[in-house]
Structures are given as structure tokens and as C-alpha cells.
């Protein structure tokens, strides 16, 4: 079909575009996508709505199928976390001049540049780093870009991923770094400890960076950062550390432990879980040319204007971005998550150092209480219990006689989301400051089978079959 307003819908134009990039058909554009993920039939779309009212009714019916984590007892984390969001955060970011904040230019700034400058300043202070970017799409992109930066800086092509990293993030890093970096994965042992001897053996002259997370995907806070930094630096590599800023009120910033590039996600700073959460990725570096000029994303600074006492806010080193040099850019600038940066700025302003310390201490205490209480239930275990955890831990249910997925179904029948299924015998449990001791006790009671009647095997099998068919 030739569309009157889309020139490249004309077959001859399409063919000319394909010839220019050396492809035979549009199908070749998608060859990197596995065949089992492609739809080999037309979309199964409903008939067109006959009116706006009918369309609204249809959409509202779809939305009604969603179950908000705020309506039940929820212990889901895994990257999108249930932290408290002060009401003033929502009030500020719903203002018209901020709600539509994407990136913007000075002539229609309305204070967004200053708000984002304040965000970058607060993040830099908390991370003890000099330079922080305007938020990129999410933490996955931030981690991937940080590794690409390390590859360009060192001129090397291999990265060592150390410790527990979520499968989704590993996949995204692999996609983003494909053809630029080779990724070697060195997972932590079952007890959560990183084998430093194995890291030393894996690092070589082609290693661009060692990548580690703290807290990692299983919530373990790693004390091995100084050792990892020494190993990386001895090999001429960079240490890239992914962290969650909500932990920095009680955990030492990675930069103080030897990290060269620090990255992460700001969803925990004043952004709701919603339906997968709002996300924004940060990358923090020292104020050194070799780091700053490798950052592909926007940087905001402050400068005096021609009017005495008046200051302006805007891009720093704009000439390094793909906005300025287009296809010669080292990476593209990417999607800015400006609204979530403003939310984080409001959150950090409200909390201050004392508030961040208080929320961090609360999360640590609640996490340890939940971990110990669940580990005391017969049939359950936390293999990494000897290590410090922040917010999450991997719960082994292999001794309970039920699979992790069965426990999720049991929890939902009791009005509880007990955690994320990692594999057949492991649940990832998330506890934050929004959970009370009684909330945690309810979760423990569920696993101890004292929270009420437990459904029969037939009922449980039916629910499992229903969930399986729905997926």
C-alpha cells in the first residue's frame, strides 16, 4: 500500500533505500531478532471502535485487568522497587512546565535546565563524583554505555561481568555492546561471595573493564570493591560499578572504594512502581577530560550571563554529542528521562543527608529481619545470609516441597506477592521502608502455612495451569 504522505512507502523508494544499505528485502532488517520472537501472521486486532465512548470502555476494561502493587501486600523488586514517594514529588512533577519535560532547549526551558542541574549536583554530591549526566533511558542503558565508554577509553574489547546480575540486564548489555565488546560472565558463588582469584585469572591485557553491582541482583552489598579496583587497575582496566542511590545514605559510595565509572537507575528516588516504573539511568565520572569526553549523553552546567548576578543553565561540551556531530558521534545521545531526573531532585531535596540515612537504615533493618525470619522457617534457606543485604535477598525454597512458582500462586491466593521467580527453587524477595514488621510477619506466616487454609493440590494445579496458559 502506497501512503500519500510517506515517500518511503513507494516500492521504488524502498528499493533504493535497501540498495543503499546493501540489503535485499526489509526482512533482512530483522534478521538479528530470533525467528521464534517474530510474529509470522498479521496482528489480531479487534474491529474498529464505532465511537469514542466505545473505545474508552474497551481501554478501561483492559486497564482494569491490571493489579496495582499498592492494592496488595507486595514484595516485588528486581529493578523496580516499592519505595515511598512523598506527595510533594508528584505535585511538582505534575506541573505543566515539568510534566512535558523531555529535553528542551533554552528558548522553552521554563526552569527544566536548572532543575536538572540541581539533580546532577545532588547526585554528584551523594556519589562523591564530579560529573553526572542528564538521565538516560534507564539503568540498563546507563550500564551498557558505561561499558562502551570503558572500551573506547582503553582501546580494548573484552569486559568481565562479575557477581549476580539480572538476566534482563545481561541481555540488554549484550545487545547494546554487540560488535563492540565481548562479555565474559563470572557469577558469584551460591553464598554470594565473589571469587577474587577467579577474577584475577579471568582478567587479561584485552580487558577493558570489570563490571560489578552493589547491591547486586540478589541484594548483596559487596565489600570486595577495593580488591576488584586493584585487580582492574593493575591490568590497565576500568572498574565500572552499578549501584542504587537509595542505598548511599548507609553504604559507602563506590567512588570512595575505587570505582572509575559509577552507573545505576534513579527509580528508587521518588518514582512509583506503577506498571514497571519510571526509570532513568545515571552515569557518574571524575572531572577528567578522558572520562567527560566519552560521555555520549547530555551534561548540564551553570554559567554567568552578560547580566551581572544572572546565571544560565545548559549543555556542557555539546560538541562531543551526536546532536552536534551526528553520525560521527561515539554513541547517540539517546532518550532523556528528564521528568524522572526532576522527581529525583525533589526527592533528594526533601530527604537531605539525614533522611537518606534514615531510609537506608530502615531498609537495612527490615531486610535483615525478613531474611532471618524466613530462613528460620523449615524448608527455606538464604544461602548468602552471612553477607550484608540491602532490600533484596534470594530465598531458596527447595526444601519446602513446593516450587517457587507454586509459592507465588499460594501468595496471590492470600493477597500477597511474595517475590519474583528466579528459577524453580528460588524467589527474589524485596523489602523496603514501606513494609512494616507486621507485613513481613504475614509473609513469614504464608511460608509457615499458618496464614489460613491452604488450597488443595487440585486447586493449586488449576491455578498454575491457568497462569501458564495466560502467559
Coordinates of C-alpha atoms in Angstrom, one line a residue:
X1 CA 0.0 0.0 0.0
X2 CA 1.3 3.4 -1.0
X3 CA 0.6 6.1 1.6
X4 CA 0.1 9.6 0.2
X5 CA 2.2 11.2 2.9
X6 CA 5.0 8.7 3.4
X7 CA 7.5 8.8 0.5
X8 CA 9.3 5.6 1.5
X9 CA 6.1 3.6 1.1
X10 CA 6.6 3.8 -2.7
X11 CA 8.2 0.5 -3.8
X12 CA 10.9 2.2 -5.9
X13 CA 11.9 4.4 -3.0
X14 CA 12.0 1.4 -0.7
X15 CA 14.2 -0.5 -3.1
X16 CA 16.6 2.5 -3.4
X17 CA 16.9 2.6 0.4
X18 CA 17.6 -1.1 0.5
X19 CA 20.2 -0.9 -2.3
X20 CA 22.0 2.0 -0.4
X21 CA 22.5 -0.2 2.7
X22 CA 23.2 -3.4 0.8
X23 CA 20.1 -5.4 1.7
X24 CA 17.7 -7.4 -0.5
X25 CA 14.5 -7.0 1.5
X26 CA 13.0 -5.4 4.5
X27 CA 13.1 -8.8 6.2
X28 CA 16.9 -8.5 6.3
X29 CA 16.4 -5.6 8.7
X30 CA 15.1 -8.0 11.3
X31 CA 17.5 -10.9 10.9
X32 CA 19.1 -10.2 14.3
X33 CA 15.8 -10.9 16.0
X34 CA 15.4 -14.7 16.7
X35 CA 12.7 -16.3 14.5
X36 CA 10.7 -17.5 17.5
X37 CA 10.2 -14.0 18.6
X38 CA 8.8 -12.7 15.3
X39 CA 5.1 -12.7 14.5
X40 CA 4.6 -14.7 11.4
X41 CA 1.0 -13.6 10.9
X42 CA -1.0 -10.4 10.7
X43 CA -1.8 -8.7 14.0
X44 CA -5.1 -10.0 15.5
X45 CA -6.7 -6.6 16.0
X46 CA -10.4 -6.1 17.1
X47 CA -12.8 -4.3 14.8
X48 CA -12.6 -0.6 14.8
X49 CA -14.4 1.2 17.6
X50 CA -17.5 2.9 16.4
X51 CA -17.3 5.8 18.8
X52 CA -15.0 7.5 21.4
X53 CA -17.2 6.1 24.2
X54 CA -16.8 2.5 22.9
X55 CA -13.1 2.9 22.6
X56 CA -12.8 4.3 26.2
X57 CA -14.9 1.4 27.5
X58 CA -12.7 -1.1 25.7
X59 CA -9.4 0.5 27.0
X60 CA -10.8 0.8 30.6
X61 CA -11.7 -2.8 30.5
X62 CA -8.1 -3.7 29.6
X63 CA -6.7 -1.4 32.3
X64 CA -9.0 -3.0 34.9
X65 CA -7.1 -6.3 34.4
X66 CA -4.0 -4.8 35.9
X67 CA -3.3 -5.4 39.6
X68 CA -1.6 -2.5 41.3
X69 CA 1.1 -3.4 43.8
X70 CA -0.3 -0.6 46.0
X71 CA -3.5 -2.6 46.4
X72 CA -1.9 -5.7 47.9
X73 CA 1.0 -6.7 50.1
X74 CA 3.8 -6.7 47.5
X75 CA 7.4 -7.9 47.9
X76 CA 8.3 -7.5 44.2
X77 CA 11.6 -5.7 43.3
X78 CA 14.1 -6.9 40.8
X79 CA 14.8 -3.5 39.4
X80 CA 11.5 -1.6 40.0
X81 CA 11.1 -1.0 43.7
X82 CA 8.3 -0.1 46.1
X83 CA 9.8 2.9 47.9
X84 CA 7.8 5.7 49.4
X85 CA 7.1 8.7 47.2
X86 CA 6.4 11.9 49.2
X87 CA 3.2 13.7 47.9
X88 CA 5.2 16.9 47.1
X89 CA 7.2 15.0 44.4
X90 CA 4.1 14.2 42.5
X91 CA 2.8 17.7 43.0
X92 CA 5.9 19.2 41.5
X93 CA 6.4 16.9 38.5
X94 CA 2.7 17.2 37.5
X95 CA 3.2 21.0 36.9
X96 CA 2.8 21.7 33.2
X97 CA 6.2 23.1 32.7
X98 CA 7.7 19.9 34.1
X99 CA 5.2 17.2 33.1
X100 CA 6.1 17.7 29.5
X101 CA 9.9 17.8 30.2
X102 CA 11.7 15.7 27.7
X103 CA 14.9 17.5 26.9
X104 CA 14.1 21.0 25.7
X105 CA 16.1 24.0 24.5
X106 CA 16.8 27.3 26.3
X107 CA 14.0 29.2 24.5
X108 CA 11.3 26.9 26.0
X109 CA 13.2 25.8 29.1
X110 CA 10.8 27.0 31.9
X111 CA 13.3 26.1 34.6
X112 CA 13.9 22.5 33.5
X113 CA 17.6 23.1 32.8
X114 CA 18.1 24.5 36.3
X115 CA 16.0 21.6 37.9
X116 CA 18.2 19.1 36.1
X117 CA 21.4 20.9 37.0
X118 CA 20.3 20.7 40.6
X119 CA 19.6 17.0 40.1
X120 CA 23.1 16.4 38.7
X121 CA 24.6 18.4 41.5
X122 CA 22.8 16.4 44.2
X123 CA 23.7 13.1 42.6
X124 CA 27.3 14.1 42.3
X125 CA 27.5 15.0 46.0
X126 CA 25.9 11.7 47.0
X127 CA 28.0 9.7 44.7
X128 CA 31.2 11.7 45.5
X129 CA 31.7 12.1 41.8
X130 CA 32.3 15.4 39.9
X131 CA 30.2 14.9 36.7
X132 CA 26.7 13.3 36.4
X133 CA 24.8 13.1 33.2
X134 CA 21.2 14.1 32.5
X135 CA 19.2 10.9 33.0
X136 CA 19.3 8.5 30.0
X137 CA 16.5 6.0 29.3
X138 CA 17.1 3.6 32.2
X139 CA 19.8 1.9 34.3
X140 CA 20.2 -0.8 31.7
X141 CA 21.3 1.8 29.1
X142 CA 23.5 3.5 31.7
X143 CA 25.3 0.3 32.4
X144 CA 25.7 -0.5 28.7
X145 CA 27.0 3.0 27.9
X146 CA 29.4 2.9 30.8
X147 CA 31.0 -0.3 29.4
X148 CA 31.2 1.1 25.9
X149 CA 32.9 4.2 27.4
X150 CA 35.5 1.9 29.1
X151 CA 36.1 0.1 25.8
X152 CA 36.7 3.3 23.9
X153 CA 39.0 4.7 26.7
X154 CA 41.2 1.6 26.9
X155 CA 41.0 0.6 23.3
X156 CA 40.2 -2.9 24.4
X157 CA 37.4 -5.3 23.5
X158 CA 36.5 -7.5 26.5
X159 CA 34.5 -6.9 29.7
X160 CA 34.3 -9.1 32.7
X161 CA 30.8 -9.2 34.4
X162 CA 31.2 -10.2 38.0
X163 CA 28.6 -11.3 40.5
X164 CA 24.8 -11.6 40.4
X165 CA 23.3 -9.7 37.5
X166 CA 19.7 -10.0 36.4
X167 CA 19.0 -11.9 33.2
X168 CA 17.2 -9.0 31.6
X169 CA 20.1 -6.6 32.3
X170 CA 22.6 -9.1 31.0
X171 CA 20.6 -9.5 27.8
X172 CA 20.3 -5.7 27.3
X173 CA 24.0 -5.2 27.9
X174 CA 24.8 -7.9 25.4
X175 CA 22.5 -6.3 22.8
X176 CA 23.9 -2.8 23.3
X177 CA 27.6 -3.9 23.4
X178 CA 27.3 -6.4 20.5
X179 CA 30.1 -6.0 17.9
X180 CA 31.9 -3.5 20.2
X181 CA 32.7 -5.7 23.3
X182 CA 32.9 -9.4 24.2
X183 CA 31.3 -10.1 27.5
X184 CA 32.6 -12.8 29.9
X185 CA 30.4 -13.6 32.9
X186 CA 31.8 -14.7 36.2
X187 CA 28.8 -15.3 38.6
X188 CA 29.1 -15.2 42.3
X189 CA 29.1 -18.4 44.3
X190 CA 25.9 -19.7 45.9
X191 CA 26.9 -17.9 49.1
X192 CA 27.1 -14.6 47.3
X193 CA 30.9 -14.2 47.6
X194 CA 32.9 -13.1 44.6
X195 CA 35.9 -15.3 43.9
X196 CA 38.7 -12.8 43.6
X197 CA 41.2 -15.5 42.5
X198 CA 38.9 -16.4 39.6
X199 CA 38.6 -12.7 38.7
X200 CA 42.4 -12.3 38.6
X201 CA 42.6 -15.4 36.4
X202 CA 40.0 -14.0 34.0
X203 CA 41.4 -10.5 33.6
X204 CA 43.9 -10.1 30.8
X205 CA 45.6 -7.4 28.6
X206 CA 42.4 -7.2 26.5
X207 CA 40.1 -6.5 29.4
X208 CA 38.5 -3.0 29.2
X209 CA 36.6 -3.2 32.4
X210 CA 35.4 -5.2 35.4
X211 CA 31.7 -4.7 36.0
X212 CA 30.1 -5.4 39.3
X213 CA 26.9 -4.4 41.1
X214 CA 26.4 -3.4 44.7
X215 CA 23.8 -4.1 45.9
X216 CA 23.7 -6.8 43.3
X217 CA 20.6 -8.6 41.8
X218 CA 20.3 -10.7 45.0
X219 CA 20.7 -7.6 47.2
X220 CA 24.2 -8.4 48.4
X221 CA 26.3 -5.4 49.3
X222 CA 29.9 -6.3 48.2
X223 CA 32.9 -5.5 50.3
X224 CA 35.2 -6.7 47.5
X225 CA 35.2 -3.4 45.6
X226 CA 38.7 -2.2 46.7
X227 CA 40.1 -5.6 45.7
X228 CA 38.3 -5.5 42.3
X229 CA 39.6 -2.0 41.7
X230 CA 43.1 -3.1 42.4
X231 CA 42.8 -6.1 40.0
X232 CA 41.3 -3.8 37.3
X233 CA 43.8 -1.1 37.6
X234 CA 46.8 -3.5 37.7
X235 CA 45.6 -4.8 34.4
X236 CA 45.0 -1.3 32.9
X237 CA 41.3 -1.7 33.0
X238 CA 38.4 0.4 34.5
X239 CA 36.2 -0.6 37.4
X240 CA 32.5 0.0 36.5
X241 CA 30.1 -0.2 39.4
X242 CA 26.4 -0.3 39.2
X243 CA 24.6 0.9 42.3
X244 CA 21.3 2.2 43.6
X245 CA 21.5 5.7 45.0
X246 CA 18.8 5.0 47.7
X247 CA 21.5 2.9 49.5
X248 CA 24.1 5.6 49.7
X249 CA 22.8 7.0 53.0
X250 CA 24.3 4.0 54.7
X251 CA 26.6 2.4 52.2
X252 CA 29.9 4.0 51.1
X253 CA 29.8 5.4 47.6
X254 CA 31.6 3.1 45.1
X255 CA 33.9 6.0 44.0
X256 CA 35.4 6.0 47.5
X257 CA 36.2 2.3 47.1
X258 CA 38.0 2.5 43.8
X259 CA 35.2 2.7 41.1
X260 CA 36.1 4.7 38.0
X261 CA 32.7 4.9 36.4
X262 CA 29.5 4.6 38.6
X263 CA 26.1 4.0 37.0
X264 CA 22.6 3.0 38.0
X265 CA 18.9 3.8 37.9
X266 CA 17.0 6.5 39.8
X267 CA 13.6 4.8 40.0
X268 CA 14.1 4.4 43.8
X269 CA 14.3 8.2 44.2
X270 CA 10.8 9.4 44.2
X271 CA 9.3 7.4 41.3
X272 CA 6.4 5.0 41.8
X273 CA 6.5 1.3 40.8
X274 CA 3.4 1.9 38.7
X275 CA 3.3 -0.6 35.8
X276 CA 7.0 -1.3 35.5
X277 CA 8.0 2.1 37.0
X278 CA 9.5 5.3 35.5
X279 CA 13.3 4.8 35.0
X280 CA 16.2 7.0 34.4
X281 CA 19.9 6.0 34.1
X282 CA 22.8 7.9 35.6
X283 CA 26.5 7.8 34.8
X284 CA 29.0 9.5 37.1
X285 CA 32.7 10.1 36.5
X286 CA 35.5 12.2 37.7
X287 CA 36.1 15.6 36.2
X288 CA 38.8 14.4 33.8
X289 CA 38.8 15.0 30.1
X290 CA 39.2 11.4 29.2
X291 CA 36.0 10.5 31.0
X292 CA 33.9 13.5 30.3
X293 CA 34.5 13.5 26.5
X294 CA 33.4 9.8 26.3
X295 CA 30.0 10.5 27.9
X296 CA 27.6 10.5 25.0
X297 CA 24.6 11.9 26.9
X298 CA 23.8 15.5 27.8
X299 CA 25.6 17.3 30.6
X300 CA 24.1 20.4 32.2
X301 CA 26.2 23.1 33.8
X302 CA 25.9 26.7 35.2
X303 CA 27.4 29.8 33.6
X304 CA 27.3 33.5 34.2
X305 CA 25.4 35.6 31.6
X306 CA 26.1 39.1 30.4
X307 CA 23.9 40.5 33.1
X308 CA 25.8 40.8 36.4
X309 CA 24.5 38.4 39.0
X310 CA 22.4 36.4 36.5
X311 CA 23.2 32.8 35.6
X312 CA 22.1 30.4 33.0
X313 CA 22.0 26.6 32.7
X314 CA 22.6 24.4 29.7
X315 CA 24.7 21.9 27.8
X316 CA 28.4 21.4 28.6
X317 CA 30.8 20.1 26.0
X318 CA 28.0 19.9 23.5
X319 CA 30.4 19.3 20.7
X320 CA 31.0 15.7 21.8
X321 CA 27.3 14.7 21.4
X322 CA 25.6 13.1 18.4
X323 CA 23.4 16.2 18.4
X324 CA 26.4 18.2 17.3
X325 CA 28.4 15.7 15.2
X326 CA 25.6 13.4 14.0
X327 CA 26.8 10.1 12.6
X328 CA 30.4 10.8 13.8
X329 CA 29.2 10.6 17.4
X330 CA 30.7 7.8 19.5
X331 CA 27.2 6.9 20.6
X332 CA 23.8 8.6 20.2
X333 CA 22.5 10.8 22.9
X334 CA 19.5 8.6 23.4
X335 CA 16.2 9.2 25.1
X336 CA 16.3 11.6 28.1
X337 CA 14.3 10.7 31.2
X338 CA 14.2 14.3 32.2
X339 CA 10.9 14.1 34.2
X340 CA 12.3 11.4 36.5
X341 CA 15.5 13.4 37.0
X342 CA 13.3 16.3 38.3
X343 CA 11.4 13.9 40.5
X344 CA 14.7 12.6 41.9
X345 CA 15.9 16.2 42.5
X346 CA 12.7 17.0 44.5
X347 CA 13.0 13.7 46.5
X348 CA 16.7 14.4 47.4
X349 CA 15.9 18.0 48.3
X350 CA 13.2 16.8 50.7
X351 CA 15.2 13.9 52.2
X352 CA 18.6 15.6 52.7
X353 CA 21.5 13.6 54.2
X354 CA 19.6 12.8 57.4
X355 CA 16.6 11.5 55.5
X356 CA 18.7 9.3 53.2
X357 CA 20.5 7.9 56.2
X358 CA 17.2 7.2 57.9
X359 CA 15.6 5.4 55.0
X360 CA 18.7 3.4 54.4
X361 CA 18.9 2.3 58.0
X362 CA 15.2 1.3 57.9
X363 CA 15.7 -0.7 54.7
X364 CA 18.7 -2.5 56.1
X365 CA 16.9 -3.4 59.3
X366 CA 13.7 -4.6 57.6
X367 CA 15.7 -6.6 55.1
X368 CA 17.7 -8.4 57.8
X369 CA 14.5 -9.1 59.8
X370 CA 12.8 -10.6 56.8
X371 CA 15.9 -12.6 55.8
X372 CA 16.3 -14.1 59.3
X373 CA 12.6 -14.8 59.8
X374 CA 12.2 -16.6 56.6
X375 CA 15.5 -18.5 56.9
X376 CA 14.1 -19.9 60.2
X377 CA 11.1 -21.4 58.5
X378 CA 11.7 -25.2 57.9
X379 CA 12.4 -25.9 54.3
X380 CA 13.6 -22.4 53.5
X381 CA 17.1 -21.0 53.3
X382 CA 19.1 -17.9 52.3
X383 CA 22.4 -19.2 51.0
X384 CA 24.0 -15.7 51.2
X385 CA 22.7 -14.9 54.7
X386 CA 26.2 -14.3 56.1
X387 CA 26.6 -11.3 53.8
X388 CA 25.1 -7.8 54.2
X389 CA 21.9 -7.3 52.1
X390 CA 20.1 -4.2 51.1
X391 CA 16.4 -4.5 50.2
X392 CA 16.5 -7.9 48.5
X393 CA 17.7 -11.5 49.0
X394 CA 17.4 -14.8 47.2
X395 CA 15.2 -17.3 49.1
X396 CA 15.8 -21.0 48.4
X397 CA 12.5 -22.9 48.7
X398 CA 13.9 -26.3 47.6
X399 CA 13.3 -27.9 51.0
X400 CA 9.7 -26.8 51.2
X401 CA 8.2 -29.4 48.9
X402 CA 6.9 -26.7 46.5
X403 CA 8.4 -24.8 43.6
X404 CA 9.0 -21.1 43.6
X405 CA 6.1 -20.7 41.1
X406 CA 3.8 -22.6 43.4
X407 CA 4.6 -20.3 46.3
X408 CA 3.8 -17.3 44.1
X409 CA 0.3 -18.8 43.4
X410 CA -0.2 -19.5 47.1
X411 CA 0.8 -16.0 47.9
X412 CA -1.6 -14.5 45.4
X413 CA -4.5 -16.6 46.8
X414 CA -3.6 -15.0 50.1
X415 CA -3.4 -11.5 48.7
X416 CA 0.4 -11.4 48.8
X417 CA 3.0 -11.1 46.0
X418 CA 5.8 -13.0 47.7
X419 CA 8.6 -12.3 45.2
X420 CA 10.0 -12.8 41.7
X421 CA 10.7 -16.3 40.4
X422 CA 14.4 -16.6 39.6
X423 CA 14.3 -20.3 38.9
X424 CA 12.3 -23.4 40.0
X425 CA 13.6 -23.2 43.6
X426 CA 14.5 -19.5 44.1
X427 CA 12.4 -16.4 44.9
X428 CA 13.8 -12.9 44.9
X429 CA 12.2 -11.2 47.9
X430 CA 12.2 -7.4 48.2
X431 CA 11.6 -5.5 51.5
X432 CA 11.8 -1.7 51.8
X433 CA 10.8 1.1 54.2
X434 CA 7.2 0.8 53.1
X435 CA 6.9 -2.6 54.7
X436 CA 6.1 -2.8 58.4
X437 CA 7.1 -5.6 60.7
X438 CA 3.6 -7.0 60.6
X439 CA 3.8 -7.0 56.8
X440 CA 6.9 -9.1 57.0
X441 CA 5.3 -11.4 59.6
X442 CA 2.4 -12.0 57.2
X443 CA 4.9 -13.2 54.5
X444 CA 6.6 -15.4 57.0
X445 CA 3.2 -16.9 58.1
X446 CA 2.4 -17.6 54.5
X447 CA 5.5 -19.7 54.2
X448 CA 5.0 -21.3 57.6
X449 CA 1.5 -22.3 56.4
X450 CA -0.2 -20.6 59.3
X451 CA -1.9 -17.7 57.4
X452 CA -5.1 -19.6 56.8
X453 CA -6.4 -22.5 54.7
X454 CA -4.0 -23.8 52.1
X455 CA -5.7 -24.8 48.8
X456 CA -5.9 -28.4 47.8
X457 CA -3.4 -29.9 45.3
X458 CA -6.1 -29.8 42.6
X459 CA -6.9 -26.1 43.2
X460 CA -3.2 -25.2 43.1
X461 CA -2.6 -27.2 39.9
X462 CA -5.6 -25.5 38.3
X463 CA -4.2 -22.0 39.2
X464 CA -0.8 -23.0 37.8
X465 CA -2.3 -24.3 34.6
X466 CA -4.4 -21.1 34.3
X467 CA -1.3 -18.8 34.8
X468 CA 0.7 -20.9 32.3
X469 CA -1.9 -20.6 29.6
X470 CA -2.3 -16.9 30.2
X471 CA 1.4 -16.5 29.5

